[in-house]
Short mmCIF file of C-alpha atoms and ligand atoms in Angstrom, two decimals:
data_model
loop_
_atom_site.label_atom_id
_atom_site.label_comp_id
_atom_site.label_asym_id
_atom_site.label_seq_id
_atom_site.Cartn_x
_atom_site.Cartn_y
_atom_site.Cartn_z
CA UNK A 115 -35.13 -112.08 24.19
CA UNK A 116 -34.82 -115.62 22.30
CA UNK A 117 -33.21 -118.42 23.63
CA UNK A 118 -30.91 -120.23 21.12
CA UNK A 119 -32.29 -123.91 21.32
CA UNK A 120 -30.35 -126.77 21.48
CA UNK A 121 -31.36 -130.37 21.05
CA UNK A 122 -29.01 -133.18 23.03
CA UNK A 123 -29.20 -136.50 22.09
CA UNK A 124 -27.42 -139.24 24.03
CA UNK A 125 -26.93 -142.89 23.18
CA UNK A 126 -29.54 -144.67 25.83
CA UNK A 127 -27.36 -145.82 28.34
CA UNK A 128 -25.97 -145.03 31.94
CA UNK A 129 -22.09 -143.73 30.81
CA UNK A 130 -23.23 -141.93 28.08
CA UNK A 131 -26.71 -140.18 29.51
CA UNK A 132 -24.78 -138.41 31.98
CA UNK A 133 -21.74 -136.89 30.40
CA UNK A 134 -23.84 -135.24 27.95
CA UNK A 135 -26.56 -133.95 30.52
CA UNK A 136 -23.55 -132.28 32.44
CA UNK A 137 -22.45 -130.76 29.15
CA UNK A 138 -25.81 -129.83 28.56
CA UNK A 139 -26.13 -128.60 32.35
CA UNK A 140 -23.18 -125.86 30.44
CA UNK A 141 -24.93 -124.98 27.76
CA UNK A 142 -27.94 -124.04 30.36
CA UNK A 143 -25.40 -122.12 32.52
CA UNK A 144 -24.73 -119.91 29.18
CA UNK A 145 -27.96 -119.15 28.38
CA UNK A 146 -28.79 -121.94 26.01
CA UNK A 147 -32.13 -123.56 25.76
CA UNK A 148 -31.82 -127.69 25.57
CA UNK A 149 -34.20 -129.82 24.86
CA UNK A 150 -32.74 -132.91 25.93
CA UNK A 151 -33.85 -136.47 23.95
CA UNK A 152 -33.45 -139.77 25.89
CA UNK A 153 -35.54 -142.95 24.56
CA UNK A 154 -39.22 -143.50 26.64
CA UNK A 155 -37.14 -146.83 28.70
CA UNK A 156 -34.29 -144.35 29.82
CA UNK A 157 -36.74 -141.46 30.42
CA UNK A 158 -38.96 -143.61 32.75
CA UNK A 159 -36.00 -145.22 34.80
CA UNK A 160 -34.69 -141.26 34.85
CA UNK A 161 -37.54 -140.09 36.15
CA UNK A 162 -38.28 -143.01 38.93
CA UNK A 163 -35.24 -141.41 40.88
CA UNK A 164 -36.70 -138.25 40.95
CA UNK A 165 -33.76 -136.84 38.63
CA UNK A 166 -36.67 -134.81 37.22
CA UNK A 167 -36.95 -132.66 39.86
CA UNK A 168 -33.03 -132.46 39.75
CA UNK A 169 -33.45 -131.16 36.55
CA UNK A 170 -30.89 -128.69 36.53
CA UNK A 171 -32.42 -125.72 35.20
CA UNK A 172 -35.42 -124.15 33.58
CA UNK A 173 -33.83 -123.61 30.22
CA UNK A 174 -33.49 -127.83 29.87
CA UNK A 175 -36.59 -129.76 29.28
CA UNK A 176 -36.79 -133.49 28.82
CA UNK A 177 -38.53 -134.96 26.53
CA UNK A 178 -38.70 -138.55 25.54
CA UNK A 179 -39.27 -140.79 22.10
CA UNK A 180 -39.49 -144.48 21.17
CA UNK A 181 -36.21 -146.49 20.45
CA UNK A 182 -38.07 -148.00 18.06
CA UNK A 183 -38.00 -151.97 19.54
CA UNK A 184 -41.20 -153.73 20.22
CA UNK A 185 -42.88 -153.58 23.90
CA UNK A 186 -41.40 -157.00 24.58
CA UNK A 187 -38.17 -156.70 23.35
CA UNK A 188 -35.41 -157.00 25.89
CA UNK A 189 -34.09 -153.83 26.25
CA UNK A 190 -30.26 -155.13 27.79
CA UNK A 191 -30.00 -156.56 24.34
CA UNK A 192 -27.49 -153.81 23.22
CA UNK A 193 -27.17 -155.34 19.83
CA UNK A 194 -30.93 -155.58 19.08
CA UNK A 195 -31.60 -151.89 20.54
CA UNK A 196 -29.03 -150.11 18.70
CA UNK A 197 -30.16 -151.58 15.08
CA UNK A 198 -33.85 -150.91 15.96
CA UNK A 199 -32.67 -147.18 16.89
CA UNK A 200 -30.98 -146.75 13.20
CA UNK A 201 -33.67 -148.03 11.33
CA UNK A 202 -36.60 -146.34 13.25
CA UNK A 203 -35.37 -143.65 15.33
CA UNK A 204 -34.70 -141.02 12.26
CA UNK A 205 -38.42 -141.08 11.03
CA UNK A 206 -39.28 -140.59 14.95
CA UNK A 207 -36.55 -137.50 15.43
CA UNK A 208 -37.81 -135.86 12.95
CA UNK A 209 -41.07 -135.95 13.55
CA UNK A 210 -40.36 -134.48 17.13
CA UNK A 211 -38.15 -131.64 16.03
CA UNK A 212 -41.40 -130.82 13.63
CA UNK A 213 -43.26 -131.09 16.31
CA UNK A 214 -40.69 -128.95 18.59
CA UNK A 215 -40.17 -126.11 15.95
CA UNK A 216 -44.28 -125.39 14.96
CA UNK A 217 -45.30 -125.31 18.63
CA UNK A 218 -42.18 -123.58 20.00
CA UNK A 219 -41.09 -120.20 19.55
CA UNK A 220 -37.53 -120.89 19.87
CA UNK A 221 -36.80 -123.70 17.00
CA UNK A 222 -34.36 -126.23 16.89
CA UNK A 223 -31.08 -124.56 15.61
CA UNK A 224 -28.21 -127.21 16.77
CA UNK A 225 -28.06 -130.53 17.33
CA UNK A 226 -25.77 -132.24 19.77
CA UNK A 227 -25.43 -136.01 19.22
CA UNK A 228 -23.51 -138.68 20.81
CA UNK A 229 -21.42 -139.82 17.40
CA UNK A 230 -22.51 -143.47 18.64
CA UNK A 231 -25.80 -142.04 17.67
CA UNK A 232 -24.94 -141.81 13.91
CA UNK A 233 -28.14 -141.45 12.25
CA UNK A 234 -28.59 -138.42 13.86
CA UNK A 235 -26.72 -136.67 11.34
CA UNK A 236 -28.95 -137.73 8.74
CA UNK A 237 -31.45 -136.02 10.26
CA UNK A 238 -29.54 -133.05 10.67
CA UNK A 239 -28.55 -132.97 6.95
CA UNK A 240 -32.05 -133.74 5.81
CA UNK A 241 -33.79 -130.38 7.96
CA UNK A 242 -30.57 -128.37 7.33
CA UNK A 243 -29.50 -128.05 11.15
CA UNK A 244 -26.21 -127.74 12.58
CA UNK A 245 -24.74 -130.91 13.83
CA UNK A 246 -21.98 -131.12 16.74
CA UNK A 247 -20.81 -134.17 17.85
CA UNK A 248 -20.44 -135.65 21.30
CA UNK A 249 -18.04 -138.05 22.67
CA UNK A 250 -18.85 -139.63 25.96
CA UNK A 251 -15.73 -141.97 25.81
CA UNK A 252 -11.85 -141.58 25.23
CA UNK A 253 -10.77 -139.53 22.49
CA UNK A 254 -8.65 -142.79 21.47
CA UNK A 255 -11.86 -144.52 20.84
CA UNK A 256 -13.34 -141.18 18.25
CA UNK A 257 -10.00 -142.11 16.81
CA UNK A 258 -10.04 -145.12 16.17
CA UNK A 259 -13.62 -144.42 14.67
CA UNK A 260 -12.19 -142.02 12.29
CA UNK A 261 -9.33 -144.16 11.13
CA UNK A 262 -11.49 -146.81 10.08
CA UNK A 263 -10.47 -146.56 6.50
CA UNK A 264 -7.18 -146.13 6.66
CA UNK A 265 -7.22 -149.27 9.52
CA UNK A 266 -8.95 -151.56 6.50
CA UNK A 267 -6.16 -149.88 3.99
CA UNK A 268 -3.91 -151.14 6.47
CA UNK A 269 -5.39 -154.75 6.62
CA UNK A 270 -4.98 -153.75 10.45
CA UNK A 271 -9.19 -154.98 10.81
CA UNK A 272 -11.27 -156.07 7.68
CA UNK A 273 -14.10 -154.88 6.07
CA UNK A 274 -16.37 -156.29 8.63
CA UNK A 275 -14.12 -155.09 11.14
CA UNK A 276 -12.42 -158.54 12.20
CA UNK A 277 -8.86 -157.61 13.07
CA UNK A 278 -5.83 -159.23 11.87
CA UNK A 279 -2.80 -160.53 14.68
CA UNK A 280 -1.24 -157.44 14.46
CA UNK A 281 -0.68 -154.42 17.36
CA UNK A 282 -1.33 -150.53 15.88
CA UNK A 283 -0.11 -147.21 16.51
CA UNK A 284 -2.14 -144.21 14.93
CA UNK A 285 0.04 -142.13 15.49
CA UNK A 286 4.13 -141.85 16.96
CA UNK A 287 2.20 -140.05 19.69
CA UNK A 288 -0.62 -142.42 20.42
CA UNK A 289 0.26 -145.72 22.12
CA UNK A 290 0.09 -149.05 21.07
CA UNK A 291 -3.24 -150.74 20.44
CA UNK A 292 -4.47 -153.97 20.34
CA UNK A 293 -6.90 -154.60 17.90
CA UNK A 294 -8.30 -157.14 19.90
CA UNK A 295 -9.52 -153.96 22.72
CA UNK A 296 -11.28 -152.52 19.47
CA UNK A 297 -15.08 -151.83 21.09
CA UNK A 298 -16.55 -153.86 18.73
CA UNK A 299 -14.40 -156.89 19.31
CA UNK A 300 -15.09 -156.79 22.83
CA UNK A 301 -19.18 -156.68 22.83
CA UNK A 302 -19.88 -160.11 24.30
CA UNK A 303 -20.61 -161.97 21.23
CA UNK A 304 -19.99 -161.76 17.79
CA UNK A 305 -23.43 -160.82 16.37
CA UNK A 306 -23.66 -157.73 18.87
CA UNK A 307 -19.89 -156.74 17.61
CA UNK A 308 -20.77 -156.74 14.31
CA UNK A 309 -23.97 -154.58 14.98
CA UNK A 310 -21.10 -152.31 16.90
CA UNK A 311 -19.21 -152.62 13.80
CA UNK A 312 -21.53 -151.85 11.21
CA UNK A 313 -23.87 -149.06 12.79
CA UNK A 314 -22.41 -147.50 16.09
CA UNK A 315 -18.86 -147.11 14.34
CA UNK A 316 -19.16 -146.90 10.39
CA UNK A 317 -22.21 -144.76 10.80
CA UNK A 318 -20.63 -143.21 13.96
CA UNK A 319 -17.28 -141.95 11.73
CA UNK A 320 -19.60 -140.58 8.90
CA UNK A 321 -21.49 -138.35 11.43
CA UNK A 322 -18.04 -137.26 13.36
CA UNK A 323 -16.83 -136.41 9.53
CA UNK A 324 -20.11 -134.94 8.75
CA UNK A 325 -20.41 -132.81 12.60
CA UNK A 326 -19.81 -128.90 12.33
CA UNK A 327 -17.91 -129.67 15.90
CA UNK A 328 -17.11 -132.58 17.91
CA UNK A 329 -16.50 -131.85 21.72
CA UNK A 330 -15.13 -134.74 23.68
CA UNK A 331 -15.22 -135.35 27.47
CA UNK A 332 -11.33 -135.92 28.13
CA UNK A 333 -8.70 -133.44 28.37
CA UNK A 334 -5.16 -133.16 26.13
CA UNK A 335 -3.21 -133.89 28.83
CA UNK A 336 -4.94 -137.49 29.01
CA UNK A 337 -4.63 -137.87 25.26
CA UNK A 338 -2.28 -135.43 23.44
CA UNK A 339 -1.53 -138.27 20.42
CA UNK A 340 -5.35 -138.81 19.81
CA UNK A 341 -6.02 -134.77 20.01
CA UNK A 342 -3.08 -134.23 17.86
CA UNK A 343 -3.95 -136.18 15.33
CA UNK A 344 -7.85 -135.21 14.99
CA UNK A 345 -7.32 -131.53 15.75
CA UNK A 346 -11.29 -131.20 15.20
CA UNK A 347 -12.43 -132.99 18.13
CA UNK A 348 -12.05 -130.76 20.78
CA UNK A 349 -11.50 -131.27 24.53
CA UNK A 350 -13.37 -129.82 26.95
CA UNK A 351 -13.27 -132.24 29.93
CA UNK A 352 -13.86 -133.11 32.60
CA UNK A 353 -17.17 -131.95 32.23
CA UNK A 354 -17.83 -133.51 35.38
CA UNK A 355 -15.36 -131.26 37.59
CA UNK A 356 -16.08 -128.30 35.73
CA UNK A 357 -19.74 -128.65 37.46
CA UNK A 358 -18.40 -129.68 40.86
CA UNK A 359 -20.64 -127.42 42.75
CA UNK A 360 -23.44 -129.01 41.44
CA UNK A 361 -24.31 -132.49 41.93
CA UNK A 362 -24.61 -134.91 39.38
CA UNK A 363 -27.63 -135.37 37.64
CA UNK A 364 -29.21 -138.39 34.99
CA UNK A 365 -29.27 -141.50 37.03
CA UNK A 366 -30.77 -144.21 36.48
CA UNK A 367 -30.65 -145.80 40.24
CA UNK A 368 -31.04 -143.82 43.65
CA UNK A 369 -28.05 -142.95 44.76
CA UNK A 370 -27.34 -144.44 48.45
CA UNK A 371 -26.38 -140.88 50.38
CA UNK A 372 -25.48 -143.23 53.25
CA UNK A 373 -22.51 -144.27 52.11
CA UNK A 374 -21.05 -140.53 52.96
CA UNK A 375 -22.05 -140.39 56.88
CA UNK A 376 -19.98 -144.05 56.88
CA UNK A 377 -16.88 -142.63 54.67
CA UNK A 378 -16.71 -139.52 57.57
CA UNK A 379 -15.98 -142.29 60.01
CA UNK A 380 -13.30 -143.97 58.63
CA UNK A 381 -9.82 -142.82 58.23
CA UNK A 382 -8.30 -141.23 56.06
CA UNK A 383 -6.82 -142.88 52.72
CA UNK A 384 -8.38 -146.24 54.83
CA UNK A 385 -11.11 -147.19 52.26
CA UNK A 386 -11.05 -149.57 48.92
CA UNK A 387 -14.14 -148.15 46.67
CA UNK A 388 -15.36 -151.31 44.84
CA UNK A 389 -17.90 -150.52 41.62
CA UNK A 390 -17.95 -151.65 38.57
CA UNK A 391 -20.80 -148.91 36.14
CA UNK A 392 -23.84 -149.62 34.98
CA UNK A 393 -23.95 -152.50 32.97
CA UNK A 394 -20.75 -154.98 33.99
CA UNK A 395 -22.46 -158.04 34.95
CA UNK A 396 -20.41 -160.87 37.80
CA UNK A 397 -21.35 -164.78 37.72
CA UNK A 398 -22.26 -166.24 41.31
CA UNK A 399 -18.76 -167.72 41.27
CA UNK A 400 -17.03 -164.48 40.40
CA UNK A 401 -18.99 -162.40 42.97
CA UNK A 402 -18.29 -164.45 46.04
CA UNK A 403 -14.83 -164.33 45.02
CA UNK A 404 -14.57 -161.33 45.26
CA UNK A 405 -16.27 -160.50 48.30
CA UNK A 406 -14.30 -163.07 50.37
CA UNK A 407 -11.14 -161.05 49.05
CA UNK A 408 -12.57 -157.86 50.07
CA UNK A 409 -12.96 -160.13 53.66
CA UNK A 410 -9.42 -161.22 53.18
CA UNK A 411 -7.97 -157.46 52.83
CA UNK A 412 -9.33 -156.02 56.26
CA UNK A 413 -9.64 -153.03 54.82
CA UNK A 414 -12.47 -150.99 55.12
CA UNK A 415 -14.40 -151.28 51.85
CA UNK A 416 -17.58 -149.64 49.82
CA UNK A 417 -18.91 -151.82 47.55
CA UNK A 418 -21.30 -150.81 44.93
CA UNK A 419 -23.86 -154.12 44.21
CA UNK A 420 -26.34 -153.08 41.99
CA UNK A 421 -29.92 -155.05 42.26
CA UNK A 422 -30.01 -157.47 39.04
CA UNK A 423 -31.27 -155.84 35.43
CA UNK A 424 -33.19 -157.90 33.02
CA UNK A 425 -34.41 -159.70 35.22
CA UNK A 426 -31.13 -161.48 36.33
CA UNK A 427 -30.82 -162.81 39.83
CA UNK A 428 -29.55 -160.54 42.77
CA UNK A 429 -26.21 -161.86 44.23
CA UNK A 430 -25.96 -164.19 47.25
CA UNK A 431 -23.59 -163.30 49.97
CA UNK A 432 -21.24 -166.50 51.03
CA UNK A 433 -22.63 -167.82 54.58
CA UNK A 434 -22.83 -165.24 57.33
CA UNK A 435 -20.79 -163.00 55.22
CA UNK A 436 -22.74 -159.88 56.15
CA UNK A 437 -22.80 -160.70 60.01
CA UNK A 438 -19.11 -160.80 60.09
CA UNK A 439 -18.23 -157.87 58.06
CA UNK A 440 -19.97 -156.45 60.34
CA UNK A 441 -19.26 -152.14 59.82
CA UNK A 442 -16.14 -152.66 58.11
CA UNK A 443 -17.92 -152.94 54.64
CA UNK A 444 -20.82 -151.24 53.39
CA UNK A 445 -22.61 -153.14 50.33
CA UNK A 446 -24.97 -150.43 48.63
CA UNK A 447 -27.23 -150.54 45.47
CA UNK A 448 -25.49 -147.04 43.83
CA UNK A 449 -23.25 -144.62 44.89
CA UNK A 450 -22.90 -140.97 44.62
CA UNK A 451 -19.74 -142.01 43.00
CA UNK A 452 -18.91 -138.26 42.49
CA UNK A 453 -18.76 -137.10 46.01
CA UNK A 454 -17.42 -140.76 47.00
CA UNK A 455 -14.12 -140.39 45.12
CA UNK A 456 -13.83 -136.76 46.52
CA UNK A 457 -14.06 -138.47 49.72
CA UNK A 458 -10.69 -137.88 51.72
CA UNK A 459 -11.16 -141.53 53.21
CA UNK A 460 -11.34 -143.10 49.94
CA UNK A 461 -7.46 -145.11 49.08
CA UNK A 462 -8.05 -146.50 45.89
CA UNK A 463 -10.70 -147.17 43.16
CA UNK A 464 -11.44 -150.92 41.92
CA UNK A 465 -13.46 -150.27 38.57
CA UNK A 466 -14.70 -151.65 35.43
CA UNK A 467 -12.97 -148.76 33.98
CA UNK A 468 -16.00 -147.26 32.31
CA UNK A 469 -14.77 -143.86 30.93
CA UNK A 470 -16.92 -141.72 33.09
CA UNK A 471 -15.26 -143.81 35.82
CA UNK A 472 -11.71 -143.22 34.89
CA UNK A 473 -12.18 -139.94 34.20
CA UNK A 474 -13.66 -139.30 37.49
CA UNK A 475 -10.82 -141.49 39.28
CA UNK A 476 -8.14 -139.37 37.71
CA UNK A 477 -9.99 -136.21 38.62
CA UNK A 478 -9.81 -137.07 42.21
CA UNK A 479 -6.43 -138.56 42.24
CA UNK A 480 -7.57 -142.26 43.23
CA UNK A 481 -5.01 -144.96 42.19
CA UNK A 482 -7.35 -147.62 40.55
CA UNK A 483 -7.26 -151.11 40.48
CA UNK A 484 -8.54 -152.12 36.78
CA UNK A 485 -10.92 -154.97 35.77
CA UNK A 486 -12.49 -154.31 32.50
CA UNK A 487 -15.55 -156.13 31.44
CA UNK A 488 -16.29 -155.31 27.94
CA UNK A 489 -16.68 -152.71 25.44
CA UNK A 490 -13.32 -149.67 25.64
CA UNK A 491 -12.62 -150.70 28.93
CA UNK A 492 -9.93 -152.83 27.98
CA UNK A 493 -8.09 -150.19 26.10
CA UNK A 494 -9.04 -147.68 29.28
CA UNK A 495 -7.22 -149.96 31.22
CA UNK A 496 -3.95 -149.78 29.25
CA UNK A 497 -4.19 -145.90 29.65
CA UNK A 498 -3.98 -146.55 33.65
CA UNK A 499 -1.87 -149.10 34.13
CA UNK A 500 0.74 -148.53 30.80
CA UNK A 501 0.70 -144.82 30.07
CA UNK A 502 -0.35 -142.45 33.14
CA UNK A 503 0.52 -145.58 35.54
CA UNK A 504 -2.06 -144.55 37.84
CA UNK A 505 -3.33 -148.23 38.80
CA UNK A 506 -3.02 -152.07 38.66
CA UNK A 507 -4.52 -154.68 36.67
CA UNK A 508 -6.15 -157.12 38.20
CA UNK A 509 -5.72 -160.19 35.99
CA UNK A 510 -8.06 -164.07 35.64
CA UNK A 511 -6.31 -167.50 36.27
CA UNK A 512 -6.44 -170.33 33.98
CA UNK A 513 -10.32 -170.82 34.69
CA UNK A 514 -11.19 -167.11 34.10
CA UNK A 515 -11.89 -166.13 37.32
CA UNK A 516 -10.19 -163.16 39.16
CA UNK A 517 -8.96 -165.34 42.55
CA UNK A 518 -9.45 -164.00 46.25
CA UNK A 519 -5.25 -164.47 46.13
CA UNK A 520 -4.82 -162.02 42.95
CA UNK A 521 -7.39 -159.64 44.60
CA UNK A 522 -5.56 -159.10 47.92
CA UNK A 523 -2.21 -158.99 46.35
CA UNK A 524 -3.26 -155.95 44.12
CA UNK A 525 -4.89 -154.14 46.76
CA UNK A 526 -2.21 -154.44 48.90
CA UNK A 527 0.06 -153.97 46.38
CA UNK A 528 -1.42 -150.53 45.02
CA UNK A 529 -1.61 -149.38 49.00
CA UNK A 530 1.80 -149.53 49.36
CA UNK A 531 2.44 -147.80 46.03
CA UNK A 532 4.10 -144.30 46.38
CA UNK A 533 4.82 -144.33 42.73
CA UNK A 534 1.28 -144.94 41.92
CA UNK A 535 -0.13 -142.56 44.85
CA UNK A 536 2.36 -139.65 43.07
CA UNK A 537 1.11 -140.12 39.38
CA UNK A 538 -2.50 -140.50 40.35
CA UNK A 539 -2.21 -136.58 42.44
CA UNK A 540 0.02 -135.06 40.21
CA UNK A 541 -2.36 -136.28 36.82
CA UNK A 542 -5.32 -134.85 39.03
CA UNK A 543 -3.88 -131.71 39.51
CA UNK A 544 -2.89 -131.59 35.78
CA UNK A 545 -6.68 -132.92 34.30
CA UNK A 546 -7.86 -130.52 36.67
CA UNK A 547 -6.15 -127.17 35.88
CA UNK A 548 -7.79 -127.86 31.94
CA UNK A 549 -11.18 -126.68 33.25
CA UNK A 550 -10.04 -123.63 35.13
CA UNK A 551 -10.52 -120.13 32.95
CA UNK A 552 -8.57 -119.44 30.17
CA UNK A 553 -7.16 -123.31 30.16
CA UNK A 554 -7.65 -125.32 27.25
CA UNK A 555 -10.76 -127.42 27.73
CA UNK A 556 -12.80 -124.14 29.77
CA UNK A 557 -11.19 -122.40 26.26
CA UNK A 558 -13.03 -124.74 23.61
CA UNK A 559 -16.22 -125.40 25.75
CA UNK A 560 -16.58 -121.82 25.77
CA UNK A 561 -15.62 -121.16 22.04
CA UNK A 562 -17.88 -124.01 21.37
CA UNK A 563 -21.09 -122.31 23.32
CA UNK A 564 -20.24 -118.81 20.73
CA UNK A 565 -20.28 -121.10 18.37
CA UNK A 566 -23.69 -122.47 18.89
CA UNK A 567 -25.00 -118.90 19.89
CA UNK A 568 -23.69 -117.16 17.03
CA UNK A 569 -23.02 -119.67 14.40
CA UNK A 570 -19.91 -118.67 13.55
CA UNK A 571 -17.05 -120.99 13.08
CA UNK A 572 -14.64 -120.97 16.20
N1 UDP B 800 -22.06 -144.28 38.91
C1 UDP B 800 -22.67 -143.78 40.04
N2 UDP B 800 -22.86 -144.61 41.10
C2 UDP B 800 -22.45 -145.91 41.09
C3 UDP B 800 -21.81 -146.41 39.93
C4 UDP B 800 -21.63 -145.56 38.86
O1 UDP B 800 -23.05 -142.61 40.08
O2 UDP B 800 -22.66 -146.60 42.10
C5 UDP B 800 -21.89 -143.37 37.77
C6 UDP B 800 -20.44 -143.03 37.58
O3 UDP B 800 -20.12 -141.93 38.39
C7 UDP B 800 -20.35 -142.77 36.09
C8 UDP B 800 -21.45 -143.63 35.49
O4 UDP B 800 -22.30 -144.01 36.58
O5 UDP B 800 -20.60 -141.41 35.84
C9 UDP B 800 -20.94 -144.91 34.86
O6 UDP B 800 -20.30 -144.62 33.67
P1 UDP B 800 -19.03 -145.42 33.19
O7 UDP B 800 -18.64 -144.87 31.87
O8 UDP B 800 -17.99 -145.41 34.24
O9 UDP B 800 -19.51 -146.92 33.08
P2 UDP B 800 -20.75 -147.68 32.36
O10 UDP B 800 -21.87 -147.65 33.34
O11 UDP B 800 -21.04 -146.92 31.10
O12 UDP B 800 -20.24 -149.05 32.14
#
């Protein structure tokens, strides 16, 4: 018998390469054929950790294409990569699905695209296939996307997506947002926000209109106004617990299994879990800062440090830091950040509050202590500290730093918390009970997999 194939594209980066391999890990688990698309750079740092041979099943291959920048472009240059991938990367696509559907039996029937990967649906439209969409991040963020126009109607943002002084609700449901958290306000610098702007976002809420289906990794209980109001995105989250058995697959780094052995000796609810994603990037200043607060707590702590990317500098420890921590810390390059936060010793979470981070926080009931660094996770934040009230803020002085003073304050502060502790479980059980069977996000992954297999509308 046929396989129905499936083709999953992700946007080339750590937080969104591994929520949609999990989803795809579903479609696998349901008898789905996927061939799954990540650019050659991604592939190649993929397959130095072996995640190849963690490739979860025979009905996924990997296959890899050009993100259209030249050799000696700086790949870290998020701006420059994402408009070289929608000028180049259609003509490329489609040359692979050709490829794909003469030399394969089973052709390309569905696509699955991350909606920051817009010009996908061009594509789609152009060879007639079936498009889903895919969001990796908050459903806030898709809707925001899709209330672009009505956000410039509003005078809320402009047409180049510069917002105005004023706070916005999208819905009586939804909370307040500032403009200013917008993604593409919060890039780094204004000619990689306007890239944001223009492509990832404009382009991003034609394909989510466009998209047969859009499936998003968060649950309604985490955001019923943003759900409500876009009843076609869909959640089936967390896509990451629903595969709990499993372990996680996609990195890009090898995962430091060490960390676990050290977690078993430590007591339980003892230990702060310190990492910050993929891509968040510390100055020297910053970084000893916060490791002579982590000193400061005497707490045990795990403390993700990954090795410098682009070519950056690795951190320096302050003097003799490493001698006197002695076993209390552990400083590794990645974590298995899954099994980590399942780890009974683990207290609280401090995080960049990447989505995949949060939701993985929340699914484990950790109490986080916030520090956003660019991008949504500013307006992640505000869904931690302001709505659920699952964690703390950590906030800069005057000269922009986050001081050893603020750090130890929040720790202890969200160690004492009961309030914090209560929401944090009793969110977790909630966000949890969505994937069991019958529940709403098990409901509409499942609809969503007929879907594909039958081509029927749910
Ligand atoms: N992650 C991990 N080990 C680490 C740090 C992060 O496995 O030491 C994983 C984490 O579990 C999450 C992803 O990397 O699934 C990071 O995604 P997120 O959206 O949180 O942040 P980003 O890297 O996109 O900023």
């Amino acid at each position: 018998m046929k396989n129905i194939h499936v083709l999953a594209i992700p946007y080339p980066a750590q937080g969104h390469v591994i929520p949609l391999m999990e989803a795809a890990r579903c479609f696998t688990n349901n008898g789905l054929k996927v061939t799954f698309v990540n650019t050659e750079f991604i592939h190649k740092r993929m397959m130095s950790t072996g995640s190849e041979i963690d490739c979860p099943s025979d009905l996924m291959r990997m296959v890899s294409i050009s993100d259209g920048m030249e050799p000696c472009d700086d790949k870290n240059d998020l701006g420059k990569l994402t408009k070289a991938m929608f000028q180049r990367m259609p003509t490329i696509l489609e040359e692979l699905i050709n490829d794909i559907n003469r030399n394969d039996e089973e052709k390309i029937t569905c696509i699955i695209a991350d909606f920051c990967m817009g010009w996908v649906m061009k594509v789609a439209r152009k060879m007639g296939i079936r498009l889903a969409a895919f969001c990796p991040c908050s459903a806030a963020v898709l809707a925001v996307t899709m209330s672009l126009q009505k956000l410039m109607d509003d005078e809320v943002i402009n047409s180049r997506g510069v917002p105005k002084d004023q706070m916005v609700q999208l819905s009586t449901s939804m909370p307040v947002m500032d403009p200013a958290n917008f993604v593409w306000t919060c890039m780094g610098d204004p000619v990689t926000d306007q890239i944001f702007f223009d492509h990832m976002f404009l382009e991003g809420k034609e394909a989510a209109e466009a998209a047969d289906k859009i499936i998003c990794n968060s649950t309604m209980e985490l955001e019923p106004g943003a759900f409500n109001l876009f009843p076609k995105m869909l959640p089936v989250g967390p896509l990451l617990a629903t595969n709990r058995s499993t372990r996680q697959v996609g990195h890009f780094w090898n995962e430091d299994s060490t960390c676990l052995a050290w977690l078993d000796q430590q007591l339980v609810g003892s230990v702060i879990y310190v990492a910050f994603g993929s891509i968040t990037i510390f100055d020297q200043a910053q970084f000893e800062e916060l490791a002579l607060a982590l000193e400061d707590t005497k707490k045990p702590f795990l403390w993700v440090v990954r090795p410098g990317t682009s070519g950056s500098m690795d951190y320096v420890y302050p003097s003799g830091y490493v001698d006197r921590i002695g076993t209390r810390g552990k400083m590794i390059s990645w974590a298995p950040q899954q099994e980590v936060l399942n780890h009974p010793s683990v207290a609280c979470f401090m995080s960049h509050c990447g989505w995949n981070s949060t939701m993985e926080g929340v699914s484990n009931g950790v109490p986080f202590l916030c520090w956003p660094y660019f991008a949504d996770q500013f307006f992640n934040k505000t869904y931690i500290c302001d709505i659920w009230k699952t964690g703390l803020g950590l906030n800069k002085d005057d000269t922009g730093i986050v001081t050893r003073g603020e750090i130890k304050s929040k720790v202890e502060r969200v160690l004492d918390n009961d309030f914090i502790k209560e929401n944090a479980s009793n969110l977790q059980e909630k966000v949890m009970d969505c994937v069991r069977p019958g529940n709403l996000s098990n409901k509409n992954l499942n609809s969503f997999i007929d879907w594909v297999k039958e081509g029927n509308d749910l």
